[in-house]
PDB file of C-alpha atoms in Angstrom:
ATOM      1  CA  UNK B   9       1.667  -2.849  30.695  1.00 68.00           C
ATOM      2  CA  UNK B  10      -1.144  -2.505  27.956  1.00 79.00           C
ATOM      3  CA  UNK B  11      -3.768  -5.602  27.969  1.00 84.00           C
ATOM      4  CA  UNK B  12      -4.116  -7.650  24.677  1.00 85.00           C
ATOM      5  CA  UNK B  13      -7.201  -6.001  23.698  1.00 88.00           C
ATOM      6  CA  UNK B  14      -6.072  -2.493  24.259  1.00 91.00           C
ATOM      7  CA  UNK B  15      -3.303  -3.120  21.453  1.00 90.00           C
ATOM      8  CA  UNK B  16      -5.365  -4.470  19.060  1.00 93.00           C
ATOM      9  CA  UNK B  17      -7.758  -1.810  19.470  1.00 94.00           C
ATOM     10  CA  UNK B  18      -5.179   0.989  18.723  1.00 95.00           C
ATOM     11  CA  UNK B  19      -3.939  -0.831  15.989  1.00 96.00           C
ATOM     12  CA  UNK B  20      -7.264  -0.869  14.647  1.00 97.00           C
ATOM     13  CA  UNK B  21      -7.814   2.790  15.612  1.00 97.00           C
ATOM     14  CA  UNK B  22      -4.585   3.719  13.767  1.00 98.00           C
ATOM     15  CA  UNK B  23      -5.444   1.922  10.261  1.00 98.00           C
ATOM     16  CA  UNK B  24      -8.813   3.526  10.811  1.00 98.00           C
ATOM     17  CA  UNK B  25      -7.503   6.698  10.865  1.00 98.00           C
ATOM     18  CA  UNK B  26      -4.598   6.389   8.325  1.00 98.00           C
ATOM     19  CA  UNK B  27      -7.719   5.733   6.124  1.00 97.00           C
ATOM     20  CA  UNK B  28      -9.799   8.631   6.925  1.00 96.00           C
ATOM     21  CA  UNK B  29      -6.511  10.867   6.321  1.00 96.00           C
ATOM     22  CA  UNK B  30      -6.230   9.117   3.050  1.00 96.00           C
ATOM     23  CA  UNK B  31      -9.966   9.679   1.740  1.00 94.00           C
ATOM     24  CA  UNK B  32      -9.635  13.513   1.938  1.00 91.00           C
ATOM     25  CA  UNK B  33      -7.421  13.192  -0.771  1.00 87.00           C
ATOM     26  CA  UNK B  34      -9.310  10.156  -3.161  1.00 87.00           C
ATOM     27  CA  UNK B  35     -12.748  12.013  -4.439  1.00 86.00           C
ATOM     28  CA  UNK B  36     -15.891  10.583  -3.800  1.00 86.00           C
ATOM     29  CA  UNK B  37     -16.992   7.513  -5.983  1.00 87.00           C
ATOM     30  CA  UNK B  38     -13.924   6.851  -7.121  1.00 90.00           C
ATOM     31  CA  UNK B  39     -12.541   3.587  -7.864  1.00 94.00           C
ATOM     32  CA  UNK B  40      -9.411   2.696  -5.993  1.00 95.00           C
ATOM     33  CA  UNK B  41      -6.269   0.016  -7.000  1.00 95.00           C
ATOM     34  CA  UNK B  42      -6.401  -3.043  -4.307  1.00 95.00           C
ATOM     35  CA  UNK B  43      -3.395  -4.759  -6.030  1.00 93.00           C
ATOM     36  CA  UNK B  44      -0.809  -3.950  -8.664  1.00 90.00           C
ATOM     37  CA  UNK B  45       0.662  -6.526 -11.451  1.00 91.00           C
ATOM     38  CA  UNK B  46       4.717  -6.816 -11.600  1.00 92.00           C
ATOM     39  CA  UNK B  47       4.224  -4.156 -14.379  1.00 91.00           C
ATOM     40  CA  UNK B  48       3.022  -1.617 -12.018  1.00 84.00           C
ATOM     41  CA  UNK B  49      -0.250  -1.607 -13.404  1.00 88.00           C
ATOM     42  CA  UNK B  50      -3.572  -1.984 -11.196  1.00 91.00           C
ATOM     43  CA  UNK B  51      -5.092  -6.012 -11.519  1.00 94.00           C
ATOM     44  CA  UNK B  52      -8.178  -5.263  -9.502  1.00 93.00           C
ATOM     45  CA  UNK B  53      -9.907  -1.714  -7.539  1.00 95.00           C
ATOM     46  CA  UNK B  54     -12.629  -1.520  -5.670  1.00 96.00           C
ATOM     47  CA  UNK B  55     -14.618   1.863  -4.404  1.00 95.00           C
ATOM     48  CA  UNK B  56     -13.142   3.851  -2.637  1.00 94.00           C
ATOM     49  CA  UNK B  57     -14.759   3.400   1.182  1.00 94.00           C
ATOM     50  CA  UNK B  58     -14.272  -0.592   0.484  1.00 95.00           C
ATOM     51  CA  UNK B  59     -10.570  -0.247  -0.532  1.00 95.00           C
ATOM     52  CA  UNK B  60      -9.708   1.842   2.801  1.00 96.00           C
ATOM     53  CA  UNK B  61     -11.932  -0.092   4.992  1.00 96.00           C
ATOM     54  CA  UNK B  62     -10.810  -3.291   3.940  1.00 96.00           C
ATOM     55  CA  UNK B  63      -7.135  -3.335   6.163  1.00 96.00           C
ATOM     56  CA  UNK B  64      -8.787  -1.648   9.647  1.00 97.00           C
ATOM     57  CA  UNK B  65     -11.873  -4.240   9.188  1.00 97.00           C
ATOM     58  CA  UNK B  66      -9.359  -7.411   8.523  1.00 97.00           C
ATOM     59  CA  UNK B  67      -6.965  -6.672  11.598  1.00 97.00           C
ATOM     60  CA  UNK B  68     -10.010  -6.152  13.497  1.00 96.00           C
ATOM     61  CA  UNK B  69     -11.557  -9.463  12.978  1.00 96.00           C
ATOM     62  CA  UNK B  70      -7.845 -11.531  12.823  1.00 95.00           C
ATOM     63  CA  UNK B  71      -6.696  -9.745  16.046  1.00 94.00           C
ATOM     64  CA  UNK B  72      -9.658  -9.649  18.300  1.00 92.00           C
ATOM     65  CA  UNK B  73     -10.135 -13.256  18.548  1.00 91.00           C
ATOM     66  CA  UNK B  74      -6.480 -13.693  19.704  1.00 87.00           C
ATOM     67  CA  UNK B  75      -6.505 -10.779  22.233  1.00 88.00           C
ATOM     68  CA  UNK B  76      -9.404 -11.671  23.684  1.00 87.00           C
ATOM     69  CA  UNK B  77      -8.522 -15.276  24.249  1.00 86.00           C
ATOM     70  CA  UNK B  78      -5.291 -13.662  26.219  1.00 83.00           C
ATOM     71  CA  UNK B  79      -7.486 -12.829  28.732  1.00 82.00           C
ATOM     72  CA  UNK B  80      -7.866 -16.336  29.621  1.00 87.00           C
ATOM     73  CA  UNK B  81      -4.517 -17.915  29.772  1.00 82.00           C
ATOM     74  CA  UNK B  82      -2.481 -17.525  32.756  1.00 82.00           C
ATOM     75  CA  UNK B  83      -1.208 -14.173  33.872  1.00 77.00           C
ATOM     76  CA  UNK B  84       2.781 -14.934  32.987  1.00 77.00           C
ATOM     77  CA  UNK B  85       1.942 -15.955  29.347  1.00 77.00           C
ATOM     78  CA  UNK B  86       0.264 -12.571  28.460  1.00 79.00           C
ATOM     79  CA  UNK B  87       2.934 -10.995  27.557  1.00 82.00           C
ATOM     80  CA  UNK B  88       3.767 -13.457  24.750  1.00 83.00           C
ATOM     81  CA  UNK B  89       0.214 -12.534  23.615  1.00 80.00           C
ATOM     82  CA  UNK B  90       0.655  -9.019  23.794  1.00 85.00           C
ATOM     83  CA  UNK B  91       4.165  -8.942  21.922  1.00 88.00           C
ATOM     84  CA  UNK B  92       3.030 -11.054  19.087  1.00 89.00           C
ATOM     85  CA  UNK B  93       0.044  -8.911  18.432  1.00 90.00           C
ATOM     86  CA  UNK B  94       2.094  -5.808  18.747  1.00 91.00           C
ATOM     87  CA  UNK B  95       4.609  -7.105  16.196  1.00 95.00           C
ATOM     88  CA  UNK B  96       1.325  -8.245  13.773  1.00 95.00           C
ATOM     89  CA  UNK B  97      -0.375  -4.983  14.146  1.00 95.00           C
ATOM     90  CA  UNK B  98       2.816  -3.185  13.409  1.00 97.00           C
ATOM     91  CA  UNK B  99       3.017  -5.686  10.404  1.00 97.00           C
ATOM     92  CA  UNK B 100      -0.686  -3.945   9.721  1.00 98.00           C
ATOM     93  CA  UNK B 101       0.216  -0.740  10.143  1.00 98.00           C
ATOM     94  CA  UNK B 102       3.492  -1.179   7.573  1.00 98.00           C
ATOM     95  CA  UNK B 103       1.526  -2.837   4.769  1.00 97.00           C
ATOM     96  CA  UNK B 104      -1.132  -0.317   4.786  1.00 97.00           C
ATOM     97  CA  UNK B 105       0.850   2.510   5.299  1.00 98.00           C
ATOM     98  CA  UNK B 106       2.709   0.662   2.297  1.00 96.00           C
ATOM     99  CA  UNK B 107      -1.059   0.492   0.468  1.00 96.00           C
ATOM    100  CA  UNK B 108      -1.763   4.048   1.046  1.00 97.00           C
ATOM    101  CA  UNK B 109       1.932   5.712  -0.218  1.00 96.00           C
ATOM    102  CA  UNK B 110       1.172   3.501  -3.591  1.00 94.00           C
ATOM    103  CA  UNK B 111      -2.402   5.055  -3.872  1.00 95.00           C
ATOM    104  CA  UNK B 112      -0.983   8.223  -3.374  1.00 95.00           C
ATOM    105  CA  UNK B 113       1.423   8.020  -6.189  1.00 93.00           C
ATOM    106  CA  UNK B 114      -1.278   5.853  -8.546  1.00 93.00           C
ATOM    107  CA  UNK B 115      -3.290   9.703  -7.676  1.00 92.00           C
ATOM    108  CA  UNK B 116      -0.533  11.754  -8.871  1.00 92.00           C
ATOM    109  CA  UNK B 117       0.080   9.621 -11.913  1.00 90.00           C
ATOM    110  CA  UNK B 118      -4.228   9.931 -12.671  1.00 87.00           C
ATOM    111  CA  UNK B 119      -3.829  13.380 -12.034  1.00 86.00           C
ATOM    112  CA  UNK B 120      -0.766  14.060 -14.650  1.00 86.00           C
ATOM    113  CA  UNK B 121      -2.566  11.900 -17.471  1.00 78.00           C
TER     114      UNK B 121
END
């Protein structure tokens, strides 16, 4: 079975590159929406390196603590370590992917107008 750390480093590794996918398609410079009003209109952007870093850089410093501290508890309670920070990073991986498909159509809709 995978080690605590290992997981949270995929996850990490997997949000990372979601992101890098993403900024092929968001030009250079450009601002990007971090959070939409229940009109479906951006609140608040930031540029664009900040917006995609921001996800891979928070699971990296809310997981790493936890994982690492798995590797001192006893052997038999590691799995409950590793299964709750599979299930968060999967959370991770959902709301960005979730992030990234709204950016995507906030892009089409810049590009129409």
């Amino acid at each position: 079975m995978f080690s605590a750390p290992f997981v949270t480093g995929m996850t990490v590794l997997v949000l990372a590159a979601m992101s890098l996918a993403f900024a092929r398609r968001a030009p250079a410079g450009m601002k990007l929406p971090m959070q939409w009003g229940l009109d479906r209109r951006p609140t608040w952007s930031a540029p664009r390196g900040i917006a995609l870093a921001v996800t891979p850089l928070l699971a990296a410093f809310t997981l790493m603590p936890f994982s690492l501290a798995s590797l001192w508890v006893e052997p038999d309670e590691r799995l409950e370590f590793r299964l709750v920070l599979a299930f968060v990073g999967l959370a991770y991986i959902a709301v960005h992917a979730l992030h990234l498909y709204l950016l995507s159509r906030w892009l089409r809709a810049q590009e129409r107008s």
